Short mmCIF file of C-alpha atoms and ligand atoms in Angstrom, two decimals:
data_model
loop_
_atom_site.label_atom_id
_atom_site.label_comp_id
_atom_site.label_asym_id
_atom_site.label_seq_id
_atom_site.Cartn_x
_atom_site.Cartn_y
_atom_site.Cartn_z
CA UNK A 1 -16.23 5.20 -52.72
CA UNK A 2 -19.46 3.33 -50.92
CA UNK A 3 -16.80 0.29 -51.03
CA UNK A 4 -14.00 2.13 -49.32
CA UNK A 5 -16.99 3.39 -46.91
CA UNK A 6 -18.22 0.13 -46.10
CA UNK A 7 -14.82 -1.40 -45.10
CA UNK A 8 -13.92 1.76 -43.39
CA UNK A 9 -17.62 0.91 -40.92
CA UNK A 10 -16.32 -2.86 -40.90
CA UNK A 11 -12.67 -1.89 -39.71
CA UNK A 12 -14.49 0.33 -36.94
CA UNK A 13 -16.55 -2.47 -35.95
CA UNK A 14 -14.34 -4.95 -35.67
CA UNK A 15 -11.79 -2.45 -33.45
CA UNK A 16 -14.59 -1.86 -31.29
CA UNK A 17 -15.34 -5.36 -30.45
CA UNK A 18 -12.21 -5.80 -29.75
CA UNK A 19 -11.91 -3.01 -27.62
CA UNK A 20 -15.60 -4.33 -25.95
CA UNK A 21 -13.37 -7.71 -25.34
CA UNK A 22 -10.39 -6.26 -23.71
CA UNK A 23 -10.39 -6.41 -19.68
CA UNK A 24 -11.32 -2.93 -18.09
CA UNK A 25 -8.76 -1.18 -15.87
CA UNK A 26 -9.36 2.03 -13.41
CA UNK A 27 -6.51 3.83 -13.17
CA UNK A 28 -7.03 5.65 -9.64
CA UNK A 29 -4.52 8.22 -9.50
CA UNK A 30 -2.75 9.97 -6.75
CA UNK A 31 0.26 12.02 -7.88
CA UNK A 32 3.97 10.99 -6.72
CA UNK A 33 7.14 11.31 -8.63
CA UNK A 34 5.27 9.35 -11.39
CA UNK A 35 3.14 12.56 -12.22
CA UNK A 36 6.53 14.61 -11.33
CA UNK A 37 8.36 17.57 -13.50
CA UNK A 38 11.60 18.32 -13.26
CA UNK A 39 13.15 21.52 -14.40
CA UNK A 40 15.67 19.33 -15.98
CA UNK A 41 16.01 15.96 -17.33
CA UNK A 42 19.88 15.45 -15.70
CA UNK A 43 18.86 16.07 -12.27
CA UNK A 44 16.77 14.82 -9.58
CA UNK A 45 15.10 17.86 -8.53
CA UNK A 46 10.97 17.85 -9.57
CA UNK A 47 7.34 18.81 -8.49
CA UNK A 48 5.66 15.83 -7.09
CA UNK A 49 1.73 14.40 -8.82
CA UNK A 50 1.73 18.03 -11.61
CA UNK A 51 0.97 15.13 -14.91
CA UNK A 52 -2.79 14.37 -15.07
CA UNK A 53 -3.17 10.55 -15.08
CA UNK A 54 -4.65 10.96 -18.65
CA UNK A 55 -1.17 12.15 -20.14
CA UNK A 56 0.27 8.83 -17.82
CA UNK A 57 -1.84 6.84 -19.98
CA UNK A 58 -1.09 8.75 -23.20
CA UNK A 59 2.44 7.70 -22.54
CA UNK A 60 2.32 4.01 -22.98
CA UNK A 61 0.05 3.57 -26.21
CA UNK A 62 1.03 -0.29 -25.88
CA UNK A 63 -1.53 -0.73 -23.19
CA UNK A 64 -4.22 0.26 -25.74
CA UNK A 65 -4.46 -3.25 -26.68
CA UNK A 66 -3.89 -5.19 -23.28
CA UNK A 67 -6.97 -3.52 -21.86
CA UNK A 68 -9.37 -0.62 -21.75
CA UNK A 69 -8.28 2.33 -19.02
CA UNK A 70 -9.75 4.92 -17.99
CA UNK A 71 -8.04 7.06 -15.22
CA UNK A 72 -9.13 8.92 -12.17
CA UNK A 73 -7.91 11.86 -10.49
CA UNK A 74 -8.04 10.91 -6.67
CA UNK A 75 -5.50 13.36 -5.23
CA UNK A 76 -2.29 15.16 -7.00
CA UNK A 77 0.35 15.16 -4.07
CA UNK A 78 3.63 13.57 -3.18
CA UNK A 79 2.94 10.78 -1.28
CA UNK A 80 4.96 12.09 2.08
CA UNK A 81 1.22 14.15 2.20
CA UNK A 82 -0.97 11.34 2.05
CA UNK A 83 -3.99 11.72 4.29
CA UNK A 84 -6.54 9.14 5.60
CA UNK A 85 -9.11 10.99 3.84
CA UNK A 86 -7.67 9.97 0.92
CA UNK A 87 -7.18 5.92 1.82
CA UNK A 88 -10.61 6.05 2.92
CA UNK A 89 -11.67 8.10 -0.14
CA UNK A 90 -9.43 5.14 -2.52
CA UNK A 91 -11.21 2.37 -0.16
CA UNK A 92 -14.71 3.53 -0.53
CA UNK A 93 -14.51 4.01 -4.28
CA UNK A 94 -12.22 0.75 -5.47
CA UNK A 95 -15.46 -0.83 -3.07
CA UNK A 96 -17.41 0.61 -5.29
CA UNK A 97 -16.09 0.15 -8.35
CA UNK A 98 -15.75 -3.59 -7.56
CA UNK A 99 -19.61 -3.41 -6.27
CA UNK A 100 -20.96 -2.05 -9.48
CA UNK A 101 -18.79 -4.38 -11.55
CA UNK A 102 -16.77 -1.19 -13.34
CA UNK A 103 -14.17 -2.96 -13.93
CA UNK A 104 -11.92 -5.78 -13.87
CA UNK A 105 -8.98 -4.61 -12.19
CA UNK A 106 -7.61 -1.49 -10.42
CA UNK A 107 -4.61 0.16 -10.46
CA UNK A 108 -3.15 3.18 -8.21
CA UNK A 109 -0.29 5.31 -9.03
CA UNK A 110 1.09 6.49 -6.42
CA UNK A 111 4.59 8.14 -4.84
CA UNK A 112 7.03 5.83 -3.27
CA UNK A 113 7.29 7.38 -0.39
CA UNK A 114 3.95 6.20 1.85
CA UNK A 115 2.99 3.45 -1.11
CA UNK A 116 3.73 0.60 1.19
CA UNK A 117 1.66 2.17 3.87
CA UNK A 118 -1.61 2.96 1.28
CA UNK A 119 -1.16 -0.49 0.13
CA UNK A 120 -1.54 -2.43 3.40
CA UNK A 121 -4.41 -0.10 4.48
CA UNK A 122 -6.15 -0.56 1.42
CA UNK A 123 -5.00 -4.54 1.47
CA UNK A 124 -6.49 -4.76 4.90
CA UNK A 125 -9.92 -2.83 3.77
CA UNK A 126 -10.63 -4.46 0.05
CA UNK A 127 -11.18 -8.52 -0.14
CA UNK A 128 -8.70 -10.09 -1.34
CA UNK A 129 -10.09 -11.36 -4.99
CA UNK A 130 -10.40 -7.59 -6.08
CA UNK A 131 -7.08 -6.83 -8.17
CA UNK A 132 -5.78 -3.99 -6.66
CA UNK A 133 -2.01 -3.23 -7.53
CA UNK A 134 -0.17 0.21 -6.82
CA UNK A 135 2.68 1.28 -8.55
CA UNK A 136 4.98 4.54 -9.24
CA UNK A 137 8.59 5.63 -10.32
CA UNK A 138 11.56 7.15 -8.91
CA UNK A 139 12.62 9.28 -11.53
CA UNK A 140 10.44 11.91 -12.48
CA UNK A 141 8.72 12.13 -15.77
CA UNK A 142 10.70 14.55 -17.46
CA UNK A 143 14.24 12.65 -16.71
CA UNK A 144 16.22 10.69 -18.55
CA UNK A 145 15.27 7.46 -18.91
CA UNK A 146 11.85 8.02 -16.76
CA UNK A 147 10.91 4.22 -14.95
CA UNK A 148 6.99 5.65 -14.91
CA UNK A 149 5.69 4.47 -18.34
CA UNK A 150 7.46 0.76 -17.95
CA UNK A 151 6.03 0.58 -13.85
CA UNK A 152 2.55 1.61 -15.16
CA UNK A 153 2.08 -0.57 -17.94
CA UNK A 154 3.92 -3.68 -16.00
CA UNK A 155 1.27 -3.21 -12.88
CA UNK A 156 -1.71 -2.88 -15.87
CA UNK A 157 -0.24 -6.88 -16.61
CA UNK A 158 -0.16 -7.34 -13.34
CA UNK A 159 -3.83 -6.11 -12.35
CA UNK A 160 -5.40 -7.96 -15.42
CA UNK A 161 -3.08 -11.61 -15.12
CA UNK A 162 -6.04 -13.65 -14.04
CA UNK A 163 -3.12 -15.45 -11.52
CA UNK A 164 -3.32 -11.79 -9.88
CA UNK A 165 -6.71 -12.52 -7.81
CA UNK A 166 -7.03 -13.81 -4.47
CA UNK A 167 -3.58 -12.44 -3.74
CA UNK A 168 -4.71 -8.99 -2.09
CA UNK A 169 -3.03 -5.55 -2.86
CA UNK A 170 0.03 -6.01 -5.10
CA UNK A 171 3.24 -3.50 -5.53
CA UNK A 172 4.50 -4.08 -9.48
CA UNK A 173 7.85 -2.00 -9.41
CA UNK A 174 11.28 -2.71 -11.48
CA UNK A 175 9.68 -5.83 -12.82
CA UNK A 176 9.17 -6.89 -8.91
CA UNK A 177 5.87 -7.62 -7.55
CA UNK A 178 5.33 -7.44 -3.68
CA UNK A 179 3.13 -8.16 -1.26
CA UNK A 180 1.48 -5.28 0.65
CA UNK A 181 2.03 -6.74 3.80
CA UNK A 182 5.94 -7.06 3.08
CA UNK A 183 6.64 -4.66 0.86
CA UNK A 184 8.92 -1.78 1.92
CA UNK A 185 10.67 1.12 0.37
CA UNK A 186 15.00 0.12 0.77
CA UNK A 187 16.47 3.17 -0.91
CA UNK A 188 15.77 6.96 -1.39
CA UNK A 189 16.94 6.96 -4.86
CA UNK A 190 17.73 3.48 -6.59
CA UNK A 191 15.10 2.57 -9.29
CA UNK A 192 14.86 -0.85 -7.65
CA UNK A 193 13.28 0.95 -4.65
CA UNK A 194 10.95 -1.56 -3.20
CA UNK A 195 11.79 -4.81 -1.61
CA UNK A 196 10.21 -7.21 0.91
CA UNK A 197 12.63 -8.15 3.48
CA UNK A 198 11.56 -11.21 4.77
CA UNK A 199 10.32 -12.76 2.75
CA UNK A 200 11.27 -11.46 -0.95
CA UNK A 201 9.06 -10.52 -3.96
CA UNK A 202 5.92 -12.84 -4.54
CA UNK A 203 6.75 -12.51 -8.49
CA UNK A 204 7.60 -10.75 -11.28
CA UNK A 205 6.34 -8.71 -14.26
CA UNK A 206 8.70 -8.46 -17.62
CA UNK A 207 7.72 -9.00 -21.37
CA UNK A 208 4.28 -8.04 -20.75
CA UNK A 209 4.19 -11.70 -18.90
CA UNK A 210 3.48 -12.46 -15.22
CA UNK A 211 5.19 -14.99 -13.32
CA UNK A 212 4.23 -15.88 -9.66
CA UNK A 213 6.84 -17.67 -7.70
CA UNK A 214 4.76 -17.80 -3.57
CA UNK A 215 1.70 -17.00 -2.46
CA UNK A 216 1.28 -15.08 1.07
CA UNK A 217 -0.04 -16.97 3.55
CA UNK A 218 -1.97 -14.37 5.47
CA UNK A 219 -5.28 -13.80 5.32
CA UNK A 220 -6.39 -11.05 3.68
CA UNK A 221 -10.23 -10.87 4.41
CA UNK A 222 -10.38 -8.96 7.80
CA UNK A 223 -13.42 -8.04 9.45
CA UNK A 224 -12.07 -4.58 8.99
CA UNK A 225 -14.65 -2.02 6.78
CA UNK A 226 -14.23 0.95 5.89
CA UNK A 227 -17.03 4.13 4.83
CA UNK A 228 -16.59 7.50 4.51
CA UNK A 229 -17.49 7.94 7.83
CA UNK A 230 -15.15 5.68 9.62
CA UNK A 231 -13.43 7.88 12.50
CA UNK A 232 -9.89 5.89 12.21
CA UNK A 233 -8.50 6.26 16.06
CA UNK A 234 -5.35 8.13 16.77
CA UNK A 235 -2.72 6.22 16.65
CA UNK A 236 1.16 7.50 16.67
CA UNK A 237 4.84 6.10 16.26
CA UNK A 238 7.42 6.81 18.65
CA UNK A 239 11.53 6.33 17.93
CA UNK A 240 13.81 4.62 20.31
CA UNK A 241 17.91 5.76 19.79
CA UNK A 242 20.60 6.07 22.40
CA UNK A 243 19.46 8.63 25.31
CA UNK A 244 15.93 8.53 23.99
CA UNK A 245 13.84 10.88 26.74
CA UNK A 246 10.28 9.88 28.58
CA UNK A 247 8.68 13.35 27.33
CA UNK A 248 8.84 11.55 23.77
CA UNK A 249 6.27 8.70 25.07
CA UNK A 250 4.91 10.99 27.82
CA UNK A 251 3.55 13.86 25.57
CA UNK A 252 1.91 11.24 23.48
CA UNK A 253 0.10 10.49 27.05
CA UNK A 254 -0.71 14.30 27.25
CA UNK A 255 -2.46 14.18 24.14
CA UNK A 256 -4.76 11.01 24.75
CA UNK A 257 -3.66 9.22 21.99
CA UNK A 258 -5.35 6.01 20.98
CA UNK A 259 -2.24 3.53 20.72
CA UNK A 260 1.08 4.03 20.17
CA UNK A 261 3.72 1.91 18.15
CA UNK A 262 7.19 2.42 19.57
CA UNK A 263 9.68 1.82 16.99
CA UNK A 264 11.97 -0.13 19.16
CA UNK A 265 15.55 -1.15 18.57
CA UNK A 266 16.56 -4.94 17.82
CA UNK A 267 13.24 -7.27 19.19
CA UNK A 268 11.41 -4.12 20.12
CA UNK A 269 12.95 -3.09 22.95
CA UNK A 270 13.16 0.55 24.98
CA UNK A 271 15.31 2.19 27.77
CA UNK A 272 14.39 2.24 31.60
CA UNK A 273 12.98 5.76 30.53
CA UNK A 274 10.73 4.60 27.65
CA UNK A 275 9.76 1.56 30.07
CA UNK A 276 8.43 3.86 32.61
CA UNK A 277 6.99 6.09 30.39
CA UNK A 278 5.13 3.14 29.15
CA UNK A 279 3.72 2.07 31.87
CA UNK A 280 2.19 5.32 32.58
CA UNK A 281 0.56 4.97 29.33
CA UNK A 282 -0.61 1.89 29.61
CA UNK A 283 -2.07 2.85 33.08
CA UNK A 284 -3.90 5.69 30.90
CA UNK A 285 -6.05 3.12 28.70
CA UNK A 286 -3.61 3.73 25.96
CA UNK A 287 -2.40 0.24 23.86
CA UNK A 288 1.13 0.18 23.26
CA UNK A 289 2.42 -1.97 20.77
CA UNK A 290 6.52 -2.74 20.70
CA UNK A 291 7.64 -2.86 17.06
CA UNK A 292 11.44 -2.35 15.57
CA UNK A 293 13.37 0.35 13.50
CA UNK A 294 15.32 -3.06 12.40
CA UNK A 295 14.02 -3.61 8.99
CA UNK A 296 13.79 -7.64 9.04
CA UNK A 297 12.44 -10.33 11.87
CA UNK A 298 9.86 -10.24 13.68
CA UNK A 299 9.52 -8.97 17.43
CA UNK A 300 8.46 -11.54 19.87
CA UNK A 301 6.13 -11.58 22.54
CA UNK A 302 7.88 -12.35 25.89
CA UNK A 303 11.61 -12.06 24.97
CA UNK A 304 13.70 -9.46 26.71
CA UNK A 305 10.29 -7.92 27.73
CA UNK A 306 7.29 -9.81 29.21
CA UNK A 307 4.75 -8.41 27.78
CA UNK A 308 1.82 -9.72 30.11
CA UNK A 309 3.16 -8.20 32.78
CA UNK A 310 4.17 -4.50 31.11
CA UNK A 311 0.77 -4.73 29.41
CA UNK A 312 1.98 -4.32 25.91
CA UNK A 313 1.13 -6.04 22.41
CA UNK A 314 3.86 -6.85 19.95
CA UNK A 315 3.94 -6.06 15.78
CA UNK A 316 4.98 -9.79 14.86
CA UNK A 317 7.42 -9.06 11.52
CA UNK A 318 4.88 -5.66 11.14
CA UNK A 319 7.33 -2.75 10.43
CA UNK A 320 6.10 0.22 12.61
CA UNK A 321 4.61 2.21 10.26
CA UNK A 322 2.10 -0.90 9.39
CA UNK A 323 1.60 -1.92 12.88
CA UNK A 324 -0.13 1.84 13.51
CA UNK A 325 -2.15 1.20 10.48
CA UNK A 326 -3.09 -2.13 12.08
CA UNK A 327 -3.85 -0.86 15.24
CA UNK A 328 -5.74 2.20 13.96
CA UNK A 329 -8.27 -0.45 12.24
CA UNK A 330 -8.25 -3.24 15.02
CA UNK A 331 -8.89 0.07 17.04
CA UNK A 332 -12.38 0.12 15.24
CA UNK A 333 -13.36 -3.17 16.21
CA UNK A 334 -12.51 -3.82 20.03
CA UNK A 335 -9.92 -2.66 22.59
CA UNK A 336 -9.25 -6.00 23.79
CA UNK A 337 -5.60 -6.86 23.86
CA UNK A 338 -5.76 -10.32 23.30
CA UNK A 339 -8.08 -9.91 20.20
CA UNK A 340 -5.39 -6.88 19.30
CA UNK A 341 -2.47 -9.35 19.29
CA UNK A 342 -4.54 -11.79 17.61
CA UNK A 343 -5.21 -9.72 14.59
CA UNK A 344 -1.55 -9.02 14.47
CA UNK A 345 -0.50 -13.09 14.05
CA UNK A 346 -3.81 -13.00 11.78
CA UNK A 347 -3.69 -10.62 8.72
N1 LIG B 401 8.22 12.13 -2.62
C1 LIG B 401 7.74 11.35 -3.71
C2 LIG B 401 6.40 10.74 -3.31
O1 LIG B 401 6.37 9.85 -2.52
C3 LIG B 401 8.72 10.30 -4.07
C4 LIG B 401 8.30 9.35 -5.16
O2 LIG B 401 7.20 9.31 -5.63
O3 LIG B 401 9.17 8.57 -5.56
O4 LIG B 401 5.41 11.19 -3.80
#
């Protein structure tokens, strides 16, 4: 009996060094399909961020001995309701978990919906050698053949791979990883959701292995900092179709916005009524920047629009729902044009 108690204390002790040994991973959680339930497994219909990020974590028990998790409960919402509170409240606390040395590496669940947008604000807020790597699923966590449990423990690899740091926020999803600047959601439904147009995924995750193929060149230390205090500027996104009316641009004027990011069509470009709409808004103080609906390319400054003379800024290859989060935070620092456009050819 004392024998069988003695190796029984040995056993223990030699798990827990090993557990001591193992790289430690924050799981920051937000909610998204990846904490979804479905009434039924067959179809796609399910409640958005309702599975704690503990059970998440219960459902891989494989990850048990790549690292030592612990999750946190940051929000529980589908990510079309993601705030700025929250990316400041993920910002301030990764900061501080990377401060206080609580862990190696950080990873976010998150819905697929906004997770491009959360990970370039939080890759433009967090240096760059901080692993941070989102992740979520399409299907929900009740379906058939759920993708959650095989995205969450492929991002873990992908937050602990020491190859991981210096590359800024990460997206690990289908075995792709993706740059935050790049990444995009390209369909409302496939498992493969998330692809970077121009310029493809930066690796990929499979066999518990991580294999890096480019390296993006941007920087991705910006002077940009974040507290819980920051007052993030108002900044709003305006569509260009066919027959698009001035009262579109003009009743962003009404409302003093900050900037505005006008969603052009092919290399950012707008109707006469958008282009005298524009004007009047940039007569107001307010910084227009000409991005495109057209998911690859870049818009150009001084093509079919010189920009000089209109007074505008362009997004470079940002799509337009990263080009307000760009402008929000450049908004923070200066509202000089020319140091506007700069940050856009910068980070
Ligand atoms: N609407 C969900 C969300 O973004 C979709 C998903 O997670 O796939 O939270």
């Amino acid at each position: 009996m004392k024998k069988l108690l003695s190796l029984l204390t040995c056993l223990i002790f030699i798990i827990q060094m090993q557990a001591q040994q193992l790289p430690k991973v924050i799981i920051l959680a937000t909610g998204g399909t990846i904490a979804g339930v479905g009434t039924s497994s067959t179809s796609a219909g399910y409640t958005a961020g309702k599975i704690p990020i503990d059970d998440l974590i219960g459902a891989i028990p494989a990850v048990k001995k790549l690292a030592n998790i612990t999750g946190e409960q940051i929000s529980s919402i589908g990510s079309q309701d993601m705030t700025i509170d929250i990316w400041k409240k993920l910002a301030v606390r990764i900061n501080q978990i990377y401060a206080n040395h609580e862990a190696n590496a950080v990873v976010i669940t998150h819905g697929t919906d906004t997770q491009e947008e959360t990970a370039y604000f939080l890759d433009l807020v967090v240096p760059s050698d901080m692993p941070v790597v989102l992740t979520g699923s399409m299907r929900s966590s009740t379906a058939i053949s759920a993708d959650g449990p095989k995205n969450l423990y492929d991002a873990i690899t992908v937050a602990i791979d020491p190859k991981t740091k210096g590359r800024g926020v990460l997206v690990s999803f289908n075995e792709g990883i993706f740059d935050a600047r790049e990444v995009m959601k390209m369909s409302t439904s496939f498992t493969n959701a998330f692809g970077s147009p121009n310029t493809g995924a930066v690796g990929h995750a499979f066999d518990s292995k991580v294999e890096y193929y480019s390296k993006a060149e941007r920087e991705v230390n910006t002077t940009f900092k974040i507290t819980a205090d920051t007052k993030l500027p108002v900044v709003d996104i305006v569509y260009m179709y066919a027959g698009a009316p001035a009262a579109n641009i003009d009743d962003m004027i009404a409302r003093k916005v900050d900037g505005i990011v006008i969603a052009g069509v092919g290399n950012g470009n707008f109707n006469t009524a958008y282009m005298d709409a524009v004007k009047r808004a940039v007569a107001a103080g307010i910084i227009v920047c000409r991005a495109s609906r057209a998911p690859s390319g870049r818009v150009v400054l001084h093509d079919e629009i010189n920009d000089d003379e209109l007074g505008t800024i362009v997004s470079d290859d940002l799509t337009p729902q990263k080009a307000r989060i760009m402008l929000m935070l450049g908004l923070t620092q200066t509202k000089d044009k020319a140091q506007l456009q700069k940050y856009f050819f910068q980070y």
